[in-house]
Amino acid sequence: MAKLRENYDICVVGAGHAGCEAALACARLGLETILFTISIESVAMMPCNPNIGGSSKGHLVREIDALGGEMGVNIDHTFIQSKMLNKSKGPAVHSLRAQADKVEYTMRMREVLQNTDHLILRQAEVSELIVENHEIRGVRTFSGAEYYSQAVVLCTGTYLKARCLYGDVINYTGPNGLQAANHLTDSLIENGVEMYRYKTGTPARIDRRSIDFSRMQEQFGDERVVPFSFMTDPDSVQIDQASCWLTYTNEKTHDIIRANLDRSPLFSGTIEGTGPRYCPSIEDKVVKFSDKDRHQLFIEPEGNHTSEMYISGMSSSLPEDVQYDMIHTVPGLEHAVVVRNAYAIEYDCINPQQLYPSLEFKAISGLFSGGQFNGSSGYEEAAAQGLIAGINAARKVQGKEPLILDRSEAYIGVLIDDLVTKENHEPYRMMTSRAEYRLLLRQDNADLRLTKKGYEIGLISKERYDSVVKKEQLIREELKRVSKINIGATQNVQELLELYGSQTLSSGITLSELIRRPELNYDLLAPIDPERPDLPADVREQVNINIKYDGYIRRQEKQVKEFKRLENKMLPQKFDYKEISGLRLEAQQKLTQIQPVSIGQASRISGVSPADISVLLVYLEQMRRKKV
């Protein structure tokens, strides 16, 4: 019996946030791409929290946008509330977060996919990899159809051998009751891929009509919305926003949880997978933080056309009756009607140390992967990896060098480096504290950092590239101008300083020195700067930040120079480090296993000491002299 056989440049498996970015990148770079999904209705689905962005995650979305990805544009079209987090702190940790209309988000992304040239969206379960001599040749679906390609990107999310659990109920499905992918894991293992078993979870959804909002604190969006995408006109996103609501658990809630821990699969041993440390279930929080008498809960709308509300902060795998009891102890939720139970979900993923920083498998040429399949958590982390995996799959087919962002260039670089270099035994979550150079990697300058790279890759238009070049020029010119403007102790100057509680002048001072004062900024000093040019808001923001944090920025730039020195010392690939005498046994094993691409990456491997790095540096110098 004849079987279907088709040919593409690239196959992408999974149409979650990672798969969408990967497929769009490949297709937009001109590669004939097919994107497989178990259900076309689940494209870019948000099975857990109904928001995009947040602390550090907002940085990732901005970087995805600056490189030519779609997530930022999509949420700008489909958000229902937007808020800049951490505004009381410095700009390094400012992070944008937007509540999404979940259905609209999915529908728009699907529309984008199905209207992109060179891209086919195909509903089918991929069950096998086609591998010959350690090189990918394509994929085989459960029906037996074969799709041959020069590269494959795996973005399977939480679907591989997935099962959802609450209490003693186990459903062998993916999130939201969708079909699990039960066959691909076996093919991966047959091809020597090391698999992990991880767990995540989601809270219950409740009916808006059954909530007493008078007992909660209303949470509004920002008065002036800042878009995620640098291409979005800020005026176009000033909408009437939906509200979220804040309430808290209490001792009664905690007592119910503690009394039923033996019925939680998380504590009974039914759950095999490792859960995310930084996004624990409510029962985990009650046990680990027993000193706290309450925990925050945010009640968030899931969209404009549904009455479902999401209980953020109450992820659980407790039995159905216990879920009801504990929810009904929360102020405002005493009569809440549950629409969907909370549940934990277990799934197969890989040990990401099997990947190069390009997200290509070391053992299988042409096979790339991204997203939760790589042992991470979160929509934004997934999308960032999917974009890089898609770009590098396309560049592999085109015969070009991969795009590798290092830790000094982007949060995406930190994310991927942590995954492929460090030992992660739980779902990885991005945090600002993980980025050593976070003052340089702000969300507000993602376009200045990465748009040129997006243009060189081919995902950014010439018009957008020229716009960023012009922005850089305006920033440089204005920084130079304000450093030369001398401000005297005139009456109007003194009055303005007194107005903002700033010390008056006894002699002349430059405008940039005034801007550095904590209580002042570039815009507040406009009345005493008659020669000030009419500049866009984003340029003014960069001028202000660069002046206020000049000393800190210069210090981090010096640190980056030293970092780059080690990153640029490249190590041989597929090398047996047992050949280097002087390395400790643990270092030999770890280096041989991970195959770092540089001295810098080697220095971040657990088990590789500074003394081992010194040995490697001596070895490289010896090799250099031999070549000379």
XYZ file of C-alpha atoms in Angstrom:
628
model
C 0.000 0.000 0.000
C 1.413 3.360 -1.050
C 2.289 5.885 1.685
C 2.316 9.637 1.491
C 5.815 11.080 0.938
C 6.478 14.802 0.757
C 9.567 17.007 0.742
C 10.189 20.271 2.589
C 13.229 22.260 3.590
C 12.286 22.194 7.262
C 9.805 20.317 9.456
C 8.705 21.921 12.735
C 6.984 19.643 15.258
C 4.554 21.342 17.633
C 2.655 24.615 17.166
C 2.907 26.095 20.639
C 4.741 29.338 21.288
C 8.112 27.824 20.361
C 6.885 26.078 17.226
C 5.080 29.155 15.911
C 8.212 31.303 16.193
C 10.409 28.572 14.691
C 8.124 27.977 11.711
C 7.586 31.679 11.015
C 11.327 32.345 11.122
C 12.057 29.519 8.668
C 9.277 30.508 6.271
C 10.092 34.221 6.400
C 13.666 33.334 5.477
C 12.333 31.650 2.343
C 12.533 28.000 3.405
C 9.649 25.686 2.519
C 8.357 24.810 5.972
C 5.704 22.482 7.362
C 4.446 22.944 10.931
C 2.841 19.906 12.593
C 0.314 20.156 15.405
C -1.885 17.566 17.078
C -4.754 20.058 16.905
C -4.950 23.149 14.712
C -7.283 24.667 17.326
C -4.394 24.588 19.826
C -1.999 26.828 17.879
C -0.184 29.181 20.319
C -2.549 27.995 23.026
C -2.172 29.435 26.523
C -3.115 26.443 28.700
C -1.962 28.102 31.902
C -1.673 31.795 32.821
C -3.497 34.266 30.561
C -0.631 36.733 30.187
C 2.497 37.458 28.207
C 5.555 39.056 29.779
C 6.292 39.756 33.405
C 9.533 40.054 35.337
C 12.417 39.152 32.953
C 9.913 37.520 30.592
C 8.997 40.953 29.233
C 12.656 41.341 28.289
C 12.482 38.105 26.295
C 9.392 39.257 24.385
C 11.058 42.564 23.505
C 14.140 40.680 22.278
C 12.023 38.287 20.215
C 10.433 41.324 18.603
C 13.776 43.035 17.935
C 14.978 39.911 16.093
C 11.860 39.717 13.944
C 9.648 37.338 15.940
C 5.868 37.501 16.312
C 4.985 37.215 20.018
C 5.182 40.948 20.796
C 3.094 41.905 17.785
C 0.513 39.238 18.611
C -0.021 40.310 22.219
C -0.238 43.980 21.172
C -3.234 42.996 19.034
C -4.936 40.799 21.630
C -4.253 42.149 25.143
C -6.989 43.246 27.545
C -4.800 44.793 30.243
C -1.194 46.010 30.275
C 1.097 46.950 33.119
C 4.767 47.893 33.499
C 6.094 46.008 36.525
C 8.765 47.228 38.963
C 8.394 50.900 38.014
C 9.537 51.943 41.493
C 12.909 50.261 40.811
C 15.652 50.919 38.269
C 15.189 50.459 34.499
C 17.138 47.174 34.481
C 14.198 45.367 36.092
C 11.284 47.209 34.473
C 9.231 44.487 32.798
C 6.087 44.748 30.709
C 3.235 42.291 31.292
C -0.065 42.087 29.421
C -3.178 40.056 30.134
C -4.276 38.315 26.950
C -7.586 37.391 25.488
C -6.580 33.754 25.178
C -8.909 32.882 22.319
C -8.028 36.003 20.356
C -4.306 35.366 20.890
C -4.591 31.860 19.459
C -6.835 32.897 16.571
C -4.590 35.741 15.451
C -1.419 33.616 15.570
C -3.147 30.904 13.562
C -4.228 33.518 11.012
C -0.635 34.761 10.723
C 0.696 31.233 10.220
C -1.874 30.347 7.565
C -1.208 33.545 5.640
C 2.604 33.277 5.623
C 4.254 32.321 2.357
C 6.330 29.108 2.314
C 4.499 27.778 5.402
C 2.020 24.905 5.677
C 0.145 24.171 8.913
C -0.582 20.442 9.147
C -2.661 18.568 11.732
C -0.885 15.260 12.406
C 1.023 13.513 15.181
C 4.712 13.057 14.462
C 5.704 9.662 15.864
C 9.224 9.046 14.547
C 12.381 10.780 13.442
C 13.971 9.651 10.199
C 17.708 9.560 10.955
C 20.527 8.185 8.776
C 24.179 8.134 9.878
C 23.457 10.594 12.693
C 21.877 13.070 10.300
C 18.199 14.032 10.284
C 16.313 13.193 7.119
C 12.767 14.048 8.162
C 9.851 12.786 10.248
C 7.203 10.075 10.079
C 3.656 10.622 11.345
C 1.449 8.147 13.201
C -0.399 7.467 9.943
C 2.868 6.389 8.316
C 3.263 9.457 6.098
C 6.869 10.538 5.594
C 8.032 14.127 5.346
C 11.616 14.492 4.228
C 13.576 17.631 5.050
C 17.064 18.994 5.552
C 16.349 20.095 9.120
C 13.800 19.355 11.845
C 12.857 21.532 14.827
C 11.213 19.795 17.803
C 8.901 22.020 19.864
C 6.664 19.459 21.533
C 5.950 21.450 24.697
C 4.220 19.411 27.410
C 2.629 16.839 25.085
C 5.124 13.936 25.054
C 3.579 11.044 27.012
C 1.605 13.646 28.923
C -0.784 12.874 31.734
C -2.887 15.262 33.825
C -3.495 14.536 37.516
C -5.571 15.803 40.420
C -6.148 13.648 43.489
C -6.413 10.039 42.329
C -7.733 11.068 38.901
C -5.292 10.543 36.029
C -6.115 11.549 32.453
C -3.640 10.515 29.789
C -3.959 13.730 27.820
C -2.062 16.888 27.096
C -3.098 20.292 28.536
C -6.779 21.274 28.338
C -7.728 17.681 27.620
C -6.037 17.639 24.217
C -4.524 14.470 22.789
C -1.062 13.573 24.109
C 1.833 12.643 21.801
C 2.601 9.117 22.933
C 5.021 7.799 20.339
C 7.842 10.276 19.631
C 9.637 9.648 22.942
C 10.445 6.067 21.912
C 11.988 7.261 18.666
C 14.089 9.824 20.519
C 15.376 7.200 22.956
C 16.180 4.844 20.067
C 18.322 7.630 18.618
C 20.271 8.048 21.852
C 18.496 11.123 23.246
C 18.510 11.374 27.059
C 15.032 12.140 28.378
C 13.789 13.770 31.586
C 10.348 13.650 33.187
C 9.110 17.064 34.324
C 5.918 18.410 35.844
C 4.034 21.664 35.767
C 0.540 22.627 36.809
C -2.283 25.099 36.492
C -4.973 26.541 38.804
C -8.720 26.112 38.619
C -10.859 28.419 36.470
C -13.951 29.897 38.081
C -17.110 31.597 36.822
C -16.921 35.381 37.018
C -20.607 35.606 37.964
C -19.990 33.692 41.207
C -17.246 36.026 42.514
C -17.765 38.741 45.138
C -15.355 41.402 43.876
C -16.285 43.766 46.735
C -14.062 41.677 49.016
C -11.010 42.063 46.749
C -8.648 44.845 45.683
C -9.128 45.940 42.083
C -5.966 45.992 39.986
C -5.947 48.389 37.040
C -3.750 48.523 33.976
C -1.388 51.416 33.240
C -2.946 54.738 32.358
C -0.645 54.955 29.338
C -0.039 51.560 27.719
C 3.454 50.758 26.442
C 3.378 48.242 23.552
C 5.600 45.162 23.425
C 6.564 45.497 19.779
C 8.855 48.289 18.660
C 6.762 48.357 15.469
C 3.449 49.011 17.227
C 2.190 52.602 17.234
C 1.703 53.427 20.950
C -1.466 55.373 20.156
C -3.046 52.228 18.680
C -2.924 50.310 21.996
C -4.658 52.846 24.248
C -7.802 50.809 24.927
C -10.398 50.385 27.656
C -8.718 47.765 29.833
C -10.140 44.911 31.874
C -9.421 44.768 35.609
C -7.693 42.050 37.629
C -8.352 41.494 41.327
C -6.159 40.762 44.348
C -7.137 38.534 47.274
C -5.315 36.207 49.685
C -5.357 32.728 51.141
C -5.637 32.452 54.938
C -5.012 30.006 57.759
C -8.289 28.231 57.080
C -7.166 27.654 53.480
C -3.836 26.333 54.705
C -5.432 24.044 57.268
C -7.545 22.381 54.566
C -4.457 21.908 52.387
C -2.337 20.486 55.214
C -5.128 18.098 56.240
C -5.244 16.648 52.712
C -1.590 16.483 51.697
C -1.759 12.685 51.728
C -4.346 12.936 48.936
C -2.140 15.106 46.728
C -0.290 13.143 44.011
C 2.536 15.630 44.536
C 3.172 14.227 48.026
C 1.830 10.677 47.662
C 4.459 9.728 45.078
C 2.028 9.389 42.164
C 3.741 12.278 40.358
C 7.127 11.188 39.026
C 8.248 14.420 37.365
C 10.145 17.343 38.882
C 8.182 20.567 39.182
C 9.282 24.208 38.777
C 10.863 25.639 41.933
C 9.887 29.213 41.138
C 6.257 28.512 40.283
C 5.177 26.040 42.987
C 1.715 24.645 43.600
C -0.309 26.071 46.492
C 0.264 22.886 48.528
C 4.009 23.231 47.913
C 3.914 26.857 49.084
C 1.988 25.997 52.261
C 4.540 23.288 53.148
C 7.723 25.150 52.194
C 6.667 28.554 53.543
C 4.876 27.423 56.675
C 5.742 30.709 58.418
C 3.488 32.686 56.035
C -0.128 33.059 57.116
C -1.330 34.089 53.655
C -0.369 34.002 49.963
C -1.355 36.414 47.193
C -3.928 35.333 44.631
C -4.680 37.333 41.497
C -8.047 36.757 39.855
C -7.497 37.363 36.139
C -9.938 37.356 33.199
C -9.241 34.843 30.439
C -10.751 37.036 27.750
C -13.465 39.467 26.729
C -15.871 36.774 25.525
C -15.777 34.320 28.427
C -16.795 34.383 32.086
C -13.817 32.212 33.072
C -11.397 33.729 35.581
C -7.922 32.383 36.357
C -6.788 32.043 40.003
C -3.128 33.005 39.630
C -1.075 31.673 42.541
C -3.261 28.636 43.265
C -1.830 25.947 41.012
C -2.747 22.578 42.507
C -3.105 18.839 42.024
C -5.310 18.291 45.085
C -8.534 16.254 44.721
C -11.630 17.922 43.318
C -13.472 18.162 46.652
C -10.427 19.680 48.372
C -10.068 22.232 45.604
C -13.637 23.364 46.178
C -13.158 23.563 49.932
C -9.945 25.579 49.817
C -11.206 27.960 47.111
C -14.317 28.717 49.173
C -12.183 29.918 52.124
C -10.719 32.768 50.063
C -12.297 36.237 50.509
C -14.536 36.889 47.515
C -14.552 33.240 46.435
C -16.888 31.879 49.123
C -19.483 30.961 46.497
C -17.162 30.522 43.509
C -18.299 28.060 40.850
C -15.453 26.015 39.365
C -15.468 25.799 35.555
C -12.258 23.768 35.196
C -10.381 21.882 37.902
C -6.758 22.618 38.682
C -4.381 19.829 37.678
C -0.719 18.889 37.435
C 0.699 17.735 34.123
C 3.660 15.405 33.623
C 5.529 15.176 30.333
C 8.752 14.029 28.716
C 11.494 16.481 27.800
C 15.226 16.305 27.115
C 18.408 16.972 29.001
C 19.333 20.221 27.194
C 23.066 19.653 27.721
C 22.755 17.493 24.589
C 22.419 20.714 22.579
C 24.906 23.174 21.157
C 24.240 26.871 21.925
C 22.658 26.965 18.443
C 20.020 24.534 19.864
C 21.132 21.813 17.435
C 21.579 18.324 18.853
C 25.245 17.390 19.152
C 24.572 13.767 18.201
C 22.095 14.323 15.328
C 23.070 16.848 12.678
C 20.186 19.019 11.473
C 17.931 18.271 14.465
C 17.078 21.353 16.554
C 14.740 21.880 19.485
C 13.142 24.658 21.504
C 10.698 25.411 24.302
C 9.502 23.275 27.204
C 10.848 20.230 25.370
C 14.274 21.663 26.319
C 13.417 21.606 30.018
C 12.284 25.200 30.420
C 8.970 26.674 31.549
C 6.921 29.624 30.332
C 5.483 30.871 27.053
C 8.170 33.530 26.652
C 11.129 31.214 27.271
C 9.583 28.820 24.761
C 9.064 31.462 22.076
C 12.621 32.776 22.485
C 14.134 29.318 22.029
C 11.797 28.523 19.145
C 12.884 31.654 17.313
C 16.598 30.848 17.720
C 16.091 27.173 16.819
C 14.124 28.170 13.710
C 16.694 30.753 12.635
C 19.533 28.269 13.053
C 17.689 25.457 11.293
C 17.193 27.811 8.343
C 20.824 28.912 8.430
C 21.940 25.271 8.524
C 19.961 24.594 5.355
C 21.370 27.787 3.790
C 24.931 26.765 4.649
C 25.448 29.718 7.001
C 26.967 30.010 10.465
C 24.449 29.771 13.335
C 23.210 32.768 15.296
C 24.485 32.461 18.867
C 23.658 35.248 21.304
C 25.966 35.326 24.308
C 25.165 36.329 27.890
C 26.304 39.916 27.341
C 24.034 40.454 24.339
C 20.573 39.290 25.385
C 18.417 37.584 27.977
C 17.898 35.005 25.226
C 21.640 34.364 25.397
C 21.470 33.884 29.180
C 18.480 31.546 28.838
C 20.069 29.288 26.231
C 23.518 29.299 27.841
C 22.022 28.280 31.196
C 20.065 25.467 29.552
C 22.898 23.950 27.509
C 25.714 24.541 30.016
C 24.368 24.173 33.554
C 22.812 21.193 35.271
C 19.058 21.783 35.440
C 16.991 19.162 37.225
C 13.749 21.135 37.198
C 11.896 23.290 34.649
C 14.043 26.366 34.006
C 12.501 29.786 34.489
C 14.047 33.074 33.388
C 14.707 35.696 36.085
C 16.447 39.074 35.993
C 18.875 37.863 38.660
C 20.253 35.269 36.230
C 21.578 38.011 33.899
C 24.960 39.323 35.087
C 24.831 42.291 32.714
C 21.190 43.194 33.239
C 21.828 46.954 33.305
C 22.970 46.635 29.687
C 20.218 44.141 28.771
C 17.231 46.322 29.547
C 13.881 45.788 27.839
C 13.873 49.425 26.671
C 17.016 48.998 24.534
C 16.309 45.560 23.020
C 15.863 47.179 19.595
C 19.247 48.907 19.829
C 20.917 45.649 20.866
C 19.351 43.188 18.446
C 17.577 44.781 15.463
C 20.811 44.889 13.441
C 21.250 41.160 14.001
C 17.656 40.576 12.909
C 18.358 42.585 9.753
C 21.551 40.632 8.982
C 19.638 37.371 9.417
C 16.873 38.538 7.089
C 13.901 38.877 9.456
C 13.978 42.683 9.786
C 13.116 45.053 6.940
C 15.513 47.720 5.643
C 13.047 50.395 6.743
C 13.012 49.121 10.321
C 16.795 48.774 10.340
C 17.242 52.339 9.088
C 14.882 53.561 11.791
C 17.047 52.001 14.524
C 20.229 53.442 12.983
C 18.573 56.879 13.003
C 17.520 56.380 16.641
C 21.109 55.567 17.615
C 22.310 58.709 15.880
C 19.777 60.918 17.654
C 20.743 59.433 21.043
C 24.463 60.019 20.422
C 23.926 63.593 19.274
C 21.714 64.477 22.224
C 24.067 62.923 24.785
C 26.880 65.003 23.327
C 24.767 68.183 23.305
C 23.557 68.016 26.926
C 27.104 67.316 28.132
C 28.136 70.694 26.679
C 25.133 72.811 27.722
C 26.092 74.928 30.726
C 23.307 75.903 33.124
C 23.776 79.024 35.246
C 22.261 79.976 38.611
C 19.516 82.100 37.092
C 16.221 82.783 38.825
C 14.148 80.452 36.617
C 16.712 77.670 37.093
C 16.665 78.052 40.868
C 12.868 78.128 40.938
C 12.638 74.926 38.898
C 15.148 73.155 41.170
C 13.230 74.249 44.259
C 10.005 72.972 42.668
C 11.415 69.436 42.518
C 13.200 69.593 45.872
C 16.653 69.755 44.306
C 19.572 71.718 45.701
C 19.917 75.167 44.101
C 23.071 76.164 42.243
C 25.942 78.240 43.547
C 27.808 78.100 40.220
C 27.379 76.828 36.675
C 26.764 73.132 35.952
C 26.239 71.078 32.798
C 22.770 69.925 31.894
C 23.881 66.278 31.990
C 25.113 66.730 35.578
C 21.702 68.067 36.559
C 19.973 65.119 34.883
C 22.050 62.760 37.061
C 20.360 64.040 40.207
C 17.901 61.382 41.498
C 14.972 63.805 41.800
C 15.415 65.195 38.254
C 15.349 63.792 34.740
C 15.766 64.815 31.130
C 12.105 65.778 30.590
C 11.698 67.698 33.871
C 14.553 70.005 32.852
C 13.012 70.914 29.508
C 11.913 74.430 30.690
C 15.547 75.505 31.244
C 16.799 73.969 27.971
C 15.621 76.341 25.217
C 17.783 74.662 22.522
C 16.345 71.234 23.225
C 15.371 69.452 19.975
C 11.966 67.822 19.454
C 12.848 64.151 19.994
C 10.672 60.998 20.079
C 9.794 59.638 23.524
C 11.925 56.503 23.108
C 15.014 58.611 22.269
C 14.441 60.857 25.295
C 14.127 57.751 27.476
C 17.483 56.395 26.282
C 19.208 59.744 26.804
C 17.895 59.932 30.357
C 18.902 56.348 31.255
C 22.352 56.644 29.689
C 23.109 59.784 31.675
C 21.685 58.632 35.017
C 23.383 55.246 34.963
C 26.537 56.230 33.077
C 28.980 55.046 35.757
C 27.253 51.690 36.233
C 26.945 51.166 32.481
C 30.653 51.866 31.925
C 31.537 49.414 34.686
C 29.427 46.654 33.125
C 30.881 47.386 29.695
C 34.353 46.761 31.137
C 33.121 43.488 32.621
C 31.715 42.500 29.236
C 35.104 43.090 27.574
C 36.694 40.556 29.926
C 33.763 38.176 29.377
C 34.174 38.465 25.588
C 37.886 37.679 25.877
C 37.064 34.247 27.275
C 34.062 33.722 24.954
C 36.285 34.313 21.933
C 38.756 31.602 22.942
C 37.197 28.733 21.020
C 37.567 25.089 21.990
C 37.700 22.103 19.611
C 34.456 20.205 19.063
C 33.854 16.476 19.513
C 37.055 16.420 21.550
C 38.072 13.884 24.210
C 39.310 15.951 27.151
C 41.009 12.914 28.664
C 43.856 13.790 26.281
C 44.676 16.915 28.323
C 46.858 16.048 31.292
C 46.345 18.212 34.351
C 42.554 18.302 34.170
C 40.759 16.752 37.125
C 38.729 13.618 36.357
C 35.381 15.377 36.978
C 36.383 18.202 34.626
C 37.430 15.718 31.942
C 34.060 13.976 32.182
C 31.968 17.160 32.210
C 33.888 18.807 29.364
C 33.711 15.675 27.216
C 29.979 15.362 27.888
C 28.992 18.996 27.260
C 31.602 19.876 24.587
C 31.705 23.629 25.341
C 32.332 25.869 22.360
C 34.537 28.327 24.256
C 36.614 28.837 27.392
C 33.829 31.115 28.617
C 31.208 28.382 28.371
C 33.597 25.864 29.951
C 34.070 28.162 32.949
C 30.311 28.038 33.662
C 30.077 24.236 33.774
C 29.429 22.813 37.234
C 32.439 20.725 38.194
C 34.968 22.703 36.136
C 37.197 24.736 38.471
C 39.300 27.876 37.826
C 42.369 25.606 37.940
C 40.863 23.489 35.135
C 40.282 26.642 33.089
C 43.948 27.578 33.554
C 44.925 24.146 32.214
C 42.666 24.659 29.182
C 44.181 28.086 28.496
C 47.685 26.608 28.592
C 46.578 23.819 26.248
C 45.098 26.303 23.755
C 48.283 28.358 23.786
C 50.353 25.227 23.108
C 48.082 24.330 20.174
C 48.397 27.874 18.801
C 52.198 27.726 18.908
C 52.238 24.346 17.161
C 50.167 25.799 14.314
C 52.533 28.760 13.997
